[in-house]
Steps between C-alpha positions, in 0.01 A plus 500: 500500500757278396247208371258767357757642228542158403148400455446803261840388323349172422140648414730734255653168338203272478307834333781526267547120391118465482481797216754309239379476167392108399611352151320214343656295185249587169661264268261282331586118643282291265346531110180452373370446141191493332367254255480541070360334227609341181339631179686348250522225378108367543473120687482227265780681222574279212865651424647327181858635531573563103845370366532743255439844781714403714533855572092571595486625798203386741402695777406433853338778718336561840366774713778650720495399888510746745851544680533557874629754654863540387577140273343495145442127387642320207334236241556173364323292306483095582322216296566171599326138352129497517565177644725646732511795800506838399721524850805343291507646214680366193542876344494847606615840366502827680291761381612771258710786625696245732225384658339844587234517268192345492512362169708242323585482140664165356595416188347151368901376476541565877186335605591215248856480639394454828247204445765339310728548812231298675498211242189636289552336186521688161121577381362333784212698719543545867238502741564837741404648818645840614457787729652875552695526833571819662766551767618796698740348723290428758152371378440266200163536307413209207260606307219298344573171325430432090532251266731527193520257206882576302542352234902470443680610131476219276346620161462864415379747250644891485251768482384628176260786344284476150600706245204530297214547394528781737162545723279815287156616444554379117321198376690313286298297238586200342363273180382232644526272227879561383751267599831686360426816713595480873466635849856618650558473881831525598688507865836503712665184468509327840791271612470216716660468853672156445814510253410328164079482595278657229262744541139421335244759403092558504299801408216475739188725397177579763215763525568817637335379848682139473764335600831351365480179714177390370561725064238508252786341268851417504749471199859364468773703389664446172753228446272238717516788854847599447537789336406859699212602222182365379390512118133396476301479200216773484254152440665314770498782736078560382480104555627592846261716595192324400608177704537763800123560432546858303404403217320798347732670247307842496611541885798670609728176691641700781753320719819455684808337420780359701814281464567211728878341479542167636823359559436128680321508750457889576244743316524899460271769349687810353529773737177649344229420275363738158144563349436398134175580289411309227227485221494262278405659215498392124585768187398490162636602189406431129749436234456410123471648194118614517636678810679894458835343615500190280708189635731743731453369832718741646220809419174286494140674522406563894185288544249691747353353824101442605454693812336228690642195389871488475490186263384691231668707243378754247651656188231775251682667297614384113660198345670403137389178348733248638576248801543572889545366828596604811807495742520569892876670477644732293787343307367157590375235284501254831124515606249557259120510432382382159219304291436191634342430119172591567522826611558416879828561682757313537823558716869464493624534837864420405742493237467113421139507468391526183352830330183602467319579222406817336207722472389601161348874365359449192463889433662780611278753730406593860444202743434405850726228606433261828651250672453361837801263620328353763179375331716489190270638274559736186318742284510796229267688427503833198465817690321815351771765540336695224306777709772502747734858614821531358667717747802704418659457847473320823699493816533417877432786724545518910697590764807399356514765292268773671204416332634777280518335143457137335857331463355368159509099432518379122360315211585392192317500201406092545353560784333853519293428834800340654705765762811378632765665760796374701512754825653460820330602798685614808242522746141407601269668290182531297418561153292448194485500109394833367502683121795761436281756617243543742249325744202409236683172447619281738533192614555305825389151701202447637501584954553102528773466272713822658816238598450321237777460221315422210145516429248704299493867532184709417449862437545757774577208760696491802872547523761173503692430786843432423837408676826576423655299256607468086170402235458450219121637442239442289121651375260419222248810494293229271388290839700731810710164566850623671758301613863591730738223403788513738804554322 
Protein backbone atom coordinates (compact mmCIF):
# COMPACT_ATOMS: atom_id res chain seq x y z
CA UNK A 1 0.00 0.00 0.00
CA UNK A 2 2.87 1.79 1.05
CA UNK A 3 4.70 1.78 -2.59
CA UNK A 4 1.28 2.34 -4.34
CA UNK A 5 0.62 5.95 -2.72
CA UNK A 6 3.92 6.75 -3.88
CA UNK A 7 3.65 5.72 -7.40
CA UNK A 8 0.46 7.92 -7.79
CA UNK A 9 2.54 10.80 -5.93
CA UNK A 10 5.06 10.68 -8.63
CA UNK A 11 2.41 10.18 -11.56
CA UNK A 12 0.82 13.50 -9.77
CA UNK A 13 4.34 15.34 -10.19
CA UNK A 14 5.47 14.21 -13.58
CA UNK A 15 1.58 15.25 -14.78
CA UNK A 16 2.12 18.50 -13.19
CA UNK A 17 5.78 19.41 -14.48
CA UNK A 18 4.82 18.05 -17.95
CA UNK A 19 1.77 20.80 -18.23
CA UNK A 20 4.24 24.05 -17.70
CA UNK A 21 3.85 26.62 -20.11
CA UNK A 22 7.10 26.84 -22.74
CA UNK A 23 8.64 30.37 -23.64
CA UNK A 24 10.62 30.91 -26.75
CA UNK A 25 12.85 34.25 -27.32
CA UNK A 26 10.98 36.38 -30.48
CA UNK A 27 13.58 38.96 -30.79
CA UNK A 28 14.72 39.43 -34.22
CA UNK A 29 18.70 38.17 -34.20
CA UNK A 30 19.77 39.32 -37.68
CA UNK A 31 18.71 42.32 -40.43
CA UNK A 32 18.01 42.22 -43.83
CA UNK A 33 17.84 44.97 -46.53
CA UNK A 34 16.77 45.30 -49.86
CA UNK A 35 18.47 46.85 -52.77
CA UNK A 36 17.73 50.75 -54.48
CA UNK A 37 18.64 52.60 -57.30
CA UNK A 38 20.29 55.83 -58.14
CA UNK A 39 18.31 58.25 -60.34
CA UNK A 40 20.19 61.16 -60.23
CA UNK A 41 22.78 62.16 -61.43
CA UNK A 42 22.74 60.15 -65.07
CA UNK A 43 26.35 58.04 -65.83
CA UNK A 44 28.70 59.94 -67.81
CA UNK A 45 27.75 63.70 -65.89
CA UNK A 46 29.88 66.48 -67.11
CA UNK A 47 29.63 68.70 -63.77
CA UNK A 48 31.53 72.08 -64.33
CA UNK A 49 31.48 73.29 -60.69
CA UNK A 50 30.87 77.26 -61.40
CA UNK A 51 33.16 79.74 -59.39
CA UNK A 52 30.82 82.29 -59.26
CA UNK A 53 27.56 79.73 -57.55
CA UNK A 54 29.34 78.53 -55.20
CA UNK A 55 26.15 78.25 -53.45
CA UNK A 56 24.18 75.85 -56.35
CA UNK A 57 23.16 73.15 -54.90
CA UNK A 58 23.41 69.69 -56.88
CA UNK A 59 21.43 66.91 -55.99
CA UNK A 60 21.98 63.25 -55.65
CA UNK A 61 18.96 60.82 -55.26
CA UNK A 62 18.08 57.11 -55.14
CA UNK A 63 15.19 54.84 -54.55
CA UNK A 64 14.85 54.00 -50.81
CA UNK A 65 16.05 50.35 -49.67
CA UNK A 66 13.93 48.32 -47.81
CA UNK A 67 14.80 48.06 -43.95
CA UNK A 68 14.63 44.80 -42.01
CA UNK A 69 12.77 44.07 -39.46
CA UNK A 70 13.54 46.55 -36.65
CA UNK A 71 17.02 48.67 -38.07
CA UNK A 72 16.32 51.32 -40.82
CA UNK A 73 19.55 51.85 -43.00
CA UNK A 74 21.52 54.97 -43.53
CA UNK A 75 23.28 56.51 -46.84
CA UNK A 76 26.45 57.74 -47.97
CA UNK A 77 27.69 58.67 -50.94
CA UNK A 78 31.49 57.56 -52.12
CA UNK A 79 33.43 58.53 -55.39
CA UNK A 80 36.81 57.64 -55.53
CA UNK A 81 39.54 58.06 -58.80
CA UNK A 82 38.33 56.46 -61.93
CA UNK A 83 41.69 55.15 -61.88
CA UNK A 84 41.22 54.00 -58.57
CA UNK A 85 38.68 51.50 -56.32
CA UNK A 86 35.46 52.70 -55.54
CA UNK A 87 36.20 50.36 -52.19
CA UNK A 88 38.56 53.35 -50.91
CA UNK A 89 37.02 56.11 -51.49
CA UNK A 90 38.68 59.53 -51.58
CA UNK A 91 35.18 61.41 -50.58
CA UNK A 92 31.97 60.66 -49.06
CA UNK A 93 29.06 62.59 -47.47
CA UNK A 94 26.11 61.19 -45.66
CA UNK A 95 22.88 61.66 -47.06
CA UNK A 96 20.55 64.51 -46.14
CA UNK A 97 18.64 64.39 -42.89
CA UNK A 98 21.85 62.84 -41.15
CA UNK A 99 22.13 60.23 -43.28
CA UNK A 100 18.41 59.06 -43.18
CA UNK A 101 17.21 60.17 -46.31
CA UNK A 102 17.63 58.93 -49.50
CA UNK A 103 18.75 61.92 -51.15
CA UNK A 104 21.75 64.16 -50.91
CA UNK A 105 21.97 67.79 -51.65
CA UNK A 106 25.57 69.50 -51.92
CA UNK A 107 26.47 72.67 -52.60
CA UNK A 108 29.15 73.04 -55.59
CA UNK A 109 31.64 74.72 -52.65
CA UNK A 110 31.41 71.46 -50.61
CA UNK A 111 31.99 69.16 -53.45
CA UNK A 112 34.81 71.62 -54.60
CA UNK A 113 36.28 71.71 -51.06
CA UNK A 114 36.57 68.26 -50.85
CA UNK A 115 38.47 67.55 -54.22
CA UNK A 116 40.75 70.22 -53.21
CA UNK A 117 41.26 68.27 -49.88
CA UNK A 118 42.38 65.47 -52.19
CA UNK A 119 44.92 67.62 -54.17
CA UNK A 120 42.46 68.45 -57.21
CA UNK A 121 43.97 71.42 -58.54
CA UNK A 122 42.04 74.75 -59.05
CA UNK A 123 39.98 74.42 -62.51
CA UNK A 124 41.28 71.15 -63.15
CA UNK A 125 38.60 68.17 -64.11
CA UNK A 126 38.57 65.00 -62.15
CA UNK A 127 37.82 61.77 -63.45
CA UNK A 128 35.04 60.05 -60.84
CA UNK A 129 33.54 56.87 -59.94
CA UNK A 130 30.90 56.64 -57.12
CA UNK A 131 28.21 54.58 -55.64
CA UNK A 132 25.22 54.96 -52.88
CA UNK A 133 25.85 52.68 -49.83
CA UNK A 134 23.19 51.71 -47.52
CA UNK A 135 23.78 50.33 -44.03
CA UNK A 136 21.53 49.18 -41.26
CA UNK A 137 23.91 47.95 -38.83
CA UNK A 138 24.06 44.72 -39.87
CA UNK A 139 24.02 44.39 -43.76
CA UNK A 140 25.82 46.74 -46.22
CA UNK A 141 24.23 47.23 -49.75
CA UNK A 142 26.48 49.36 -52.61
CA UNK A 143 24.55 50.29 -55.07
CA UNK A 144 25.41 50.48 -58.76
CA UNK A 145 28.63 52.12 -59.91
CA UNK A 146 28.77 55.56 -62.33
CA UNK A 147 31.05 57.66 -63.81
CA UNK A 148 31.37 61.39 -62.93
CA UNK A 149 33.53 63.99 -64.72
CA UNK A 150 33.95 67.35 -61.95
CA UNK A 151 35.31 69.85 -63.12
CA UNK A 152 36.90 71.92 -59.99
CA UNK A 153 36.22 76.08 -59.52
CA UNK A 154 38.64 77.85 -61.54
CA UNK A 155 36.77 80.44 -63.78
CA UNK A 156 33.16 81.34 -63.22
CA UNK A 157 30.26 83.35 -64.42
CA UNK A 158 27.06 84.33 -61.94
CA UNK A 159 23.70 83.73 -63.26
CA UNK A 160 21.89 86.35 -65.10
CA UNK A 161 18.30 87.05 -66.82
CA UNK A 162 17.57 89.42 -70.12
CA UNK A 163 15.79 92.30 -69.56
CA UNK A 164 14.39 93.03 -72.80
CA UNK A 165 12.93 92.93 -75.51
CA UNK A 166 10.54 91.06 -73.41
CA UNK A 167 9.13 87.74 -75.29
CA UNK A 168 5.29 89.06 -76.97
CA UNK A 169 3.01 88.33 -79.76
CA UNK A 170 4.07 91.96 -81.20
CA UNK A 171 6.24 92.18 -84.22
CA UNK A 172 8.49 94.75 -84.04
CA UNK A 173 9.55 96.22 -87.48
CA UNK A 174 12.55 97.79 -88.36
CA UNK A 175 14.00 100.03 -91.53
CA UNK A 176 16.23 98.05 -92.87
CA UNK A 177 18.28 100.49 -94.48
CA UNK A 178 18.89 103.08 -91.47
CA UNK A 179 21.99 102.98 -89.70
CA UNK A 180 21.25 105.69 -86.79
CA UNK A 181 18.18 103.67 -85.55
CA UNK A 182 18.93 100.61 -83.34
CA UNK A 183 17.78 97.37 -81.83
CA UNK A 184 17.96 97.46 -77.79
CA UNK A 185 18.66 94.17 -75.89
CA UNK A 186 19.60 94.57 -72.59
CA UNK A 187 20.40 91.96 -69.52
CA UNK A 188 21.64 91.32 -65.80
CA UNK A 189 25.14 92.02 -65.57
CA UNK A 190 27.02 88.81 -64.74
CA UNK A 191 30.21 88.75 -62.56
CA UNK A 192 32.94 86.44 -62.92
CA UNK A 193 34.00 83.79 -60.27
CA UNK A 194 37.78 84.71 -60.16
CA UNK A 195 38.56 88.21 -58.39
CA UNK A 196 39.65 90.83 -61.05
CA UNK A 197 38.48 88.30 -64.35
CA UNK A 198 36.09 90.04 -66.80
CA UNK A 199 33.02 88.92 -67.86
CA UNK A 200 32.45 88.97 -71.87
CA UNK A 201 29.09 89.05 -73.59
CA UNK A 202 27.19 87.48 -76.88
CA UNK A 203 23.63 87.75 -77.96
CA UNK A 204 23.07 84.44 -79.56
CA UNK A 205 19.85 84.33 -81.88
CA UNK A 206 18.21 80.72 -83.37
CA UNK A 207 14.80 79.58 -84.85
CA UNK A 208 12.13 78.82 -82.67
CA UNK A 209 12.95 74.89 -83.14
CA UNK A 210 16.93 75.58 -82.87
CA UNK A 211 19.43 75.57 -80.76
CA UNK A 212 21.85 77.98 -78.95
CA UNK A 213 24.94 75.71 -79.35
CA UNK A 214 24.81 75.57 -82.99
CA UNK A 215 22.61 79.97 -83.43
CA UNK A 216 21.49 81.24 -86.62
CA UNK A 217 23.79 84.37 -85.60
CA UNK A 218 25.75 85.63 -82.85
CA UNK A 219 26.65 89.35 -81.98
CA UNK A 220 29.11 90.93 -79.48
CA UNK A 221 28.04 93.16 -76.88
CA UNK A 222 28.88 96.77 -76.93
CA UNK A 223 32.24 98.06 -75.88
CA UNK A 224 34.08 94.98 -77.86
CA UNK A 225 31.66 92.00 -75.38
CA UNK A 226 31.86 93.91 -72.28
CA UNK A 227 29.16 95.77 -71.65
CA UNK A 228 25.61 93.84 -70.48
CA UNK A 229 23.50 95.35 -73.69
CA UNK A 230 23.62 95.13 -77.35
CA UNK A 231 22.89 98.22 -79.74
CA UNK A 232 22.62 96.93 -83.34
CA UNK A 233 21.96 98.90 -86.29
CA UNK A 234 18.43 98.14 -87.88
CA UNK A 235 20.85 97.48 -91.38
CA UNK A 236 23.32 95.51 -89.53
CA UNK A 237 20.82 93.54 -87.69
CA UNK A 238 18.77 93.03 -91.57
CA UNK A 239 22.46 92.15 -92.84
CA UNK A 240 22.25 89.54 -90.10
CA UNK A 241 19.49 87.89 -91.06
CA UNK A 242 20.04 87.48 -94.69
CA UNK A 243 23.58 85.79 -94.04
CA UNK A 244 21.42 83.38 -91.67
CA UNK A 245 19.56 82.58 -94.97
CA UNK A 246 16.21 84.83 -94.16
CA UNK A 247 16.62 86.99 -96.41
CA UNK A 248 13.11 87.90 -97.56
CA UNK A 249 12.12 91.26 -95.99
CA UNK A 250 8.26 90.79 -96.52
CA UNK A 251 8.50 87.72 -93.94
CA UNK A 252 7.97 88.01 -90.38
CA UNK A 253 11.91 86.90 -88.76
CA UNK A 254 10.68 85.01 -85.78
CA UNK A 255 13.37 83.85 -83.36
CA UNK A 256 14.97 83.37 -80.05
CA UNK A 257 17.48 85.18 -78.26
CA UNK A 258 19.88 84.32 -75.55
CA UNK A 259 22.96 85.72 -73.72
CA UNK A 260 26.06 83.67 -73.21
CA UNK A 261 28.79 85.21 -70.58
CA UNK A 262 32.16 83.89 -70.79
CA UNK A 263 34.60 84.50 -68.26
CA UNK A 264 38.01 82.32 -69.34
CA UNK A 265 37.50 79.34 -69.88
CA UNK A 266 33.75 78.76 -68.65
CA UNK A 267 30.49 79.63 -70.77
CA UNK A 268 26.79 80.39 -69.39
CA UNK A 269 23.40 81.07 -71.05
CA UNK A 270 21.00 83.38 -68.99
CA UNK A 271 18.70 81.52 -66.91
CA UNK A 272 16.11 81.80 -69.79
CA UNK A 273 15.81 82.76 -73.26
CA UNK A 274 12.88 85.54 -74.98
CA UNK A 275 11.01 85.58 -78.42
CA UNK A 276 11.51 88.62 -80.74
CA UNK A 277 9.53 89.35 -84.08
CA UNK A 278 10.85 91.37 -86.54
CA UNK A 279 9.89 92.87 -90.03
CA UNK A 280 11.96 94.70 -91.73
CA UNK A 281 9.96 97.07 -93.14
CA UNK A 282 10.71 100.44 -94.97
CA UNK A 283 8.28 103.84 -94.58
CA UNK A 284 7.80 106.54 -96.80
CA UNK A 285 7.09 110.00 -96.51
CA UNK A 286 7.18 112.99 -98.99
CA UNK A 287 8.44 116.35 -98.11
CA UNK A 288 8.88 119.57 -100.26
CA UNK A 289 7.20 122.38 -101.21
CA UNK A 290 4.85 120.82 -104.04
CA UNK A 291 3.84 118.64 -101.08
CA UNK A 292 0.71 120.01 -98.40
CA UNK A 293 3.38 120.14 -95.59
CA UNK A 294 6.15 121.94 -97.48
CA UNK A 295 9.86 121.27 -96.20
CA UNK A 296 8.50 120.23 -92.51
CA UNK A 297 9.79 116.91 -92.05
CA UNK A 298 8.35 116.59 -88.80
CA UNK A 299 4.46 116.46 -90.50
CA UNK A 300 5.38 115.10 -94.03
CA UNK A 301 2.55 113.62 -96.46
CA UNK A 302 1.91 109.68 -95.52
CA UNK A 303 2.88 107.90 -98.76
CA UNK A 304 0.41 104.80 -99.32
CA UNK A 305 1.52 101.14 -99.80
CA UNK A 306 0.79 98.58 -103.01
CA UNK A 307 -0.97 95.69 -101.54
CA UNK A 308 1.17 93.10 -103.11
CA UNK A 309 4.44 94.45 -103.34
CA UNK A 310 5.77 96.11 -100.29
CA UNK A 311 8.53 98.02 -102.35
CA UNK A 312 6.17 100.18 -103.76
CA UNK A 313 4.62 103.34 -102.64
CA UNK A 314 1.66 105.38 -103.83
CA UNK A 315 0.48 108.95 -103.22
CA UNK A 316 -3.16 110.38 -105.59
CA UNK A 317 -4.26 113.08 -104.27
CA UNK A 318 -3.05 116.99 -105.18
CA UNK A 319 0.22 118.82 -105.42
CA UNK A 320 1.46 122.74 -105.70
CA UNK A 321 4.02 123.47 -108.31
CA UNK A 322 7.26 122.92 -106.61
CA UNK A 323 10.08 120.27 -105.62
CA UNK A 324 9.80 116.92 -103.49
CA UNK A 325 11.44 113.98 -102.28
CA UNK A 326 10.98 111.58 -99.90
CA UNK A 327 12.22 110.55 -96.33
CA UNK A 328 11.89 107.08 -94.40
CA UNK A 329 11.54 108.87 -90.69
CA UNK A 330 9.70 111.51 -89.49
CA UNK A 331 12.00 114.27 -88.31
CA UNK A 332 14.85 112.69 -90.24
CA UNK A 333 16.78 113.98 -93.04
CA UNK A 334 19.31 110.76 -92.55
CA UNK A 335 17.98 108.34 -95.32
CA UNK A 336 16.45 109.62 -98.23
CA UNK A 337 15.05 108.78 -101.72
CA UNK A 338 15.53 111.36 -104.45
CA UNK A 339 16.30 112.04 -108.34
CA UNK A 340 19.07 110.34 -109.39
CA UNK A 341 18.96 113.17 -112.46
CA UNK A 342 17.05 111.34 -114.71
CA UNK A 343 14.13 110.65 -113.01
CA UNK A 344 15.37 107.33 -111.31
CA UNK A 345 16.01 106.99 -107.58
CA UNK A 346 18.65 107.51 -105.86
CA UNK A 347 19.33 106.83 -102.04
CA UNK A 348 20.89 108.30 -99.03
CA UNK A 349 21.22 105.71 -96.53
CA UNK A 350 23.12 107.94 -94.04
CA UNK A 351 23.82 111.28 -93.02
CA UNK A 352 27.30 111.60 -94.90
CA UNK A 353 26.00 110.50 -98.10
CA UNK A 354 25.18 113.00 -100.18
CA UNK A 355 21.47 114.23 -101.02
CA UNK A 356 19.43 113.37 -103.53
CA UNK A 357 17.90 115.28 -105.91
CA UNK A 358 14.49 116.66 -106.30
CA UNK A 359 11.41 115.93 -108.18
CA UNK A 360 9.87 118.69 -110.13
CA UNK A 361 5.75 119.62 -110.71
CA UNK A 362 5.56 121.86 -113.30
CA UNK A 363 1.73 122.61 -112.59
CA UNK A 364 -0.29 122.43 -109.83
CA UNK A 365 -3.25 119.64 -109.99
CA UNK A 366 -4.20 116.04 -109.09
CA UNK A 367 -1.42 113.37 -109.61
CA UNK A 368 -0.52 109.83 -109.13
CA UNK A 369 2.86 109.54 -107.68
CA UNK A 370 5.10 106.09 -107.77
CA UNK A 371 8.07 104.91 -106.64
CA UNK A 372 9.44 101.53 -106.19
CA UNK A 373 12.75 101.42 -103.92
CA UNK A 374 13.74 98.23 -104.86
CA UNK A 375 13.73 98.44 -108.69
CA UNK A 376 14.35 102.13 -108.08
CA UNK A 377 12.14 103.40 -110.48
CA UNK A 378 9.90 106.69 -110.41
CA UNK A 379 6.88 108.14 -112.01
CA UNK A 380 3.94 110.89 -112.00
CA UNK A 381 1.35 110.79 -113.67
CA UNK A 382 -1.97 113.82 -113.71
CA UNK A 383 -4.94 112.17 -112.21
CA UNK A 384 -8.60 113.08 -113.28
CA UNK A 385 -10.15 113.96 -109.92
CA UNK A 386 -12.72 115.99 -111.75
CA UNK A 387 -15.84 113.53 -111.68
CA UNK A 388 -14.78 112.32 -108.37
CA UNK A 389 -17.29 112.45 -104.73
CA UNK A 390 -16.61 115.02 -102.43
CA UNK A 391 -17.92 113.56 -99.31
CA UNK A 392 -18.88 115.64 -96.36
CA UNK A 393 -17.72 113.03 -93.78
CA UNK A 394 -15.90 109.83 -93.35
CA UNK A 395 -14.96 107.70 -90.43
CA UNK A 396 -13.82 104.31 -88.96
CA UNK A 397 -16.59 102.19 -87.72
CA UNK A 398 -16.34 98.61 -85.66
CA UNK A 399 -16.35 97.02 -82.64
CA UNK A 400 -14.47 99.46 -80.91
CA UNK A 401 -17.05 101.62 -80.72
CA UNK A 402 -20.28 99.35 -81.14
CA UNK A 403 -20.59 99.68 -84.61
CA UNK A 404 -22.89 102.43 -83.40
CA UNK A 405 -21.52 105.65 -85.18
CA UNK A 406 -18.36 106.74 -87.40
CA UNK A 407 -15.60 108.34 -85.05
CA UNK A 408 -15.08 110.81 -88.06
CA UNK A 409 -11.32 111.18 -89.58
CA UNK A 410 -10.38 114.62 -91.30
CA UNK A 411 -9.29 116.60 -94.25
CA UNK A 412 -8.20 119.69 -95.08
CA UNK A 413 -9.01 121.72 -97.81
CA UNK A 414 -5.45 120.64 -99.81
CA UNK A 415 -6.32 117.50 -99.76
CA UNK A 416 -10.18 116.94 -99.95
CA UNK A 417 -9.98 113.02 -100.67
CA UNK A 418 -7.37 112.65 -98.02
CA UNK A 419 -9.00 111.23 -94.35
CA UNK A 420 -6.72 111.14 -91.57
CA UNK A 421 -7.22 109.91 -87.73
CA UNK A 422 -4.91 109.12 -84.82
CA UNK A 423 -7.05 106.37 -82.61
CA UNK A 424 -5.95 103.99 -80.18
CA UNK A 425 -7.28 100.67 -80.14
CA UNK A 426 -7.53 98.64 -76.97
CA UNK A 427 -8.44 95.40 -78.15
CA UNK A 428 -8.69 93.01 -81.15
CA UNK A 429 -11.18 94.16 -83.40
CA UNK A 430 -12.67 94.81 -86.81
CA UNK A 431 -13.74 97.72 -88.67
CA UNK A 432 -14.15 99.68 -91.82
CA UNK A 433 -14.47 103.22 -93.48
CA UNK A 434 -18.04 104.27 -93.80
CA UNK A 435 -20.01 107.89 -94.65
CA UNK A 436 -21.52 109.82 -91.50
CA UNK A 437 -24.57 108.08 -92.07
CA UNK A 438 -25.68 104.89 -93.19
CA UNK A 439 -24.71 101.54 -94.98
CA UNK A 440 -25.02 102.75 -98.87
CA UNK A 441 -21.36 103.70 -98.59
CA UNK A 442 -18.75 101.82 -97.37
CA UNK A 443 -15.67 100.67 -97.66
CA UNK A 444 -13.44 97.76 -96.58
CA UNK A 445 -10.39 95.23 -97.91
CA UNK A 446 -10.79 92.77 -100.10
CA UNK A 447 -11.28 88.66 -98.05
CA UNK A 448 -7.34 88.33 -98.81
CA UNK A 449 -6.26 91.45 -97.47
CA UNK A 450 -8.48 91.07 -93.94
CA UNK A 451 -4.89 91.20 -91.72
CA UNK A 452 -3.55 93.30 -93.77
CA UNK A 453 -2.43 96.91 -92.62
CA UNK A 454 -2.51 98.79 -95.59
CA UNK A 455 -3.90 98.07 -98.87
CA UNK A 456 -6.78 99.09 -101.15
CA UNK A 457 -10.24 99.04 -99.85
CA UNK A 458 -13.32 98.72 -102.19
CA UNK A 459 -16.94 99.37 -101.68
CA UNK A 460 -19.01 97.22 -99.37
CA UNK A 461 -15.84 94.92 -98.66
CA UNK A 462 -14.90 92.90 -95.83
CA UNK A 463 -14.09 94.17 -92.39
CA UNK A 464 -10.14 94.91 -91.22
CA UNK A 465 -8.64 92.98 -88.69
CA UNK A 466 -6.91 94.97 -86.27
CA UNK A 467 -4.80 94.60 -83.00
CA UNK A 468 -4.48 96.63 -80.25
CA UNK A 469 -2.23 99.33 -80.54
CA UNK A 470 -1.85 103.52 -81.34
CA UNK A 471 -2.21 104.60 -85.54
CA UNK A 472 -2.07 106.99 -87.16
CA UNK A 473 -4.66 106.14 -90.18
CA UNK A 474 -5.12 107.02 -93.44
CA UNK A 475 -7.89 106.80 -96.68
CA UNK A 476 -8.12 108.37 -100.09
CA UNK A 477 -11.88 107.67 -101.25
CA UNK A 478 -10.18 108.77 -104.82
CA UNK A 479 -8.35 105.07 -105.16
CA UNK A 480 -9.65 103.17 -101.47
CA UNK A 481 -5.75 103.13 -100.52
CA UNK A 482 -5.62 103.01 -96.44
CA UNK A 483 -2.81 102.83 -94.45
CA UNK A 484 -2.30 102.20 -90.13
CA UNK A 485 1.03 103.81 -89.39
CA UNK A 486 2.03 102.76 -85.94
CA UNK A 487 2.42 105.62 -83.84
Amino acid sequence: MKYKILYTLLAFVTIAFGCKKATYDDASKGEALGTFTATAPANNTMLVLNSATPGKTIDITWTAAKPGVSTAPTYKWVAALKTGSIDQPIIEFPSDNGGKANTLTLTQKQLDDALKAKGIADGAKAELIWRIVADNGTVKVNGDTFNISVTRFGDGVSNFILYGPVSSADVITINPILTEQTLNFKWQKSFAGKAGANVTYKVKFIKPDGSFETPLFELTSNNNGLDSNLNVSYKDFDAALTTAGLADQSAVATLKWSVEATSGTFKKFSDYANDVSVLRDVSLFMVGNASEFGWDNGNPTHMYRDETNRGKYVYTGYLNAGDFKFITVVGSWETQYGNDGSNGVKLKAKGSDPDPGTYNVATAGYYTVKIDINALTFSITPYDASGATSYNSIGIIGGFNDWANITAMSKTSFNPHIWTITQTITANTEMKFRIDTGWDVNWGPVEANVNGKYGKAVRDGKNINVKPGTYKIQFNDLTGDYIFYNK
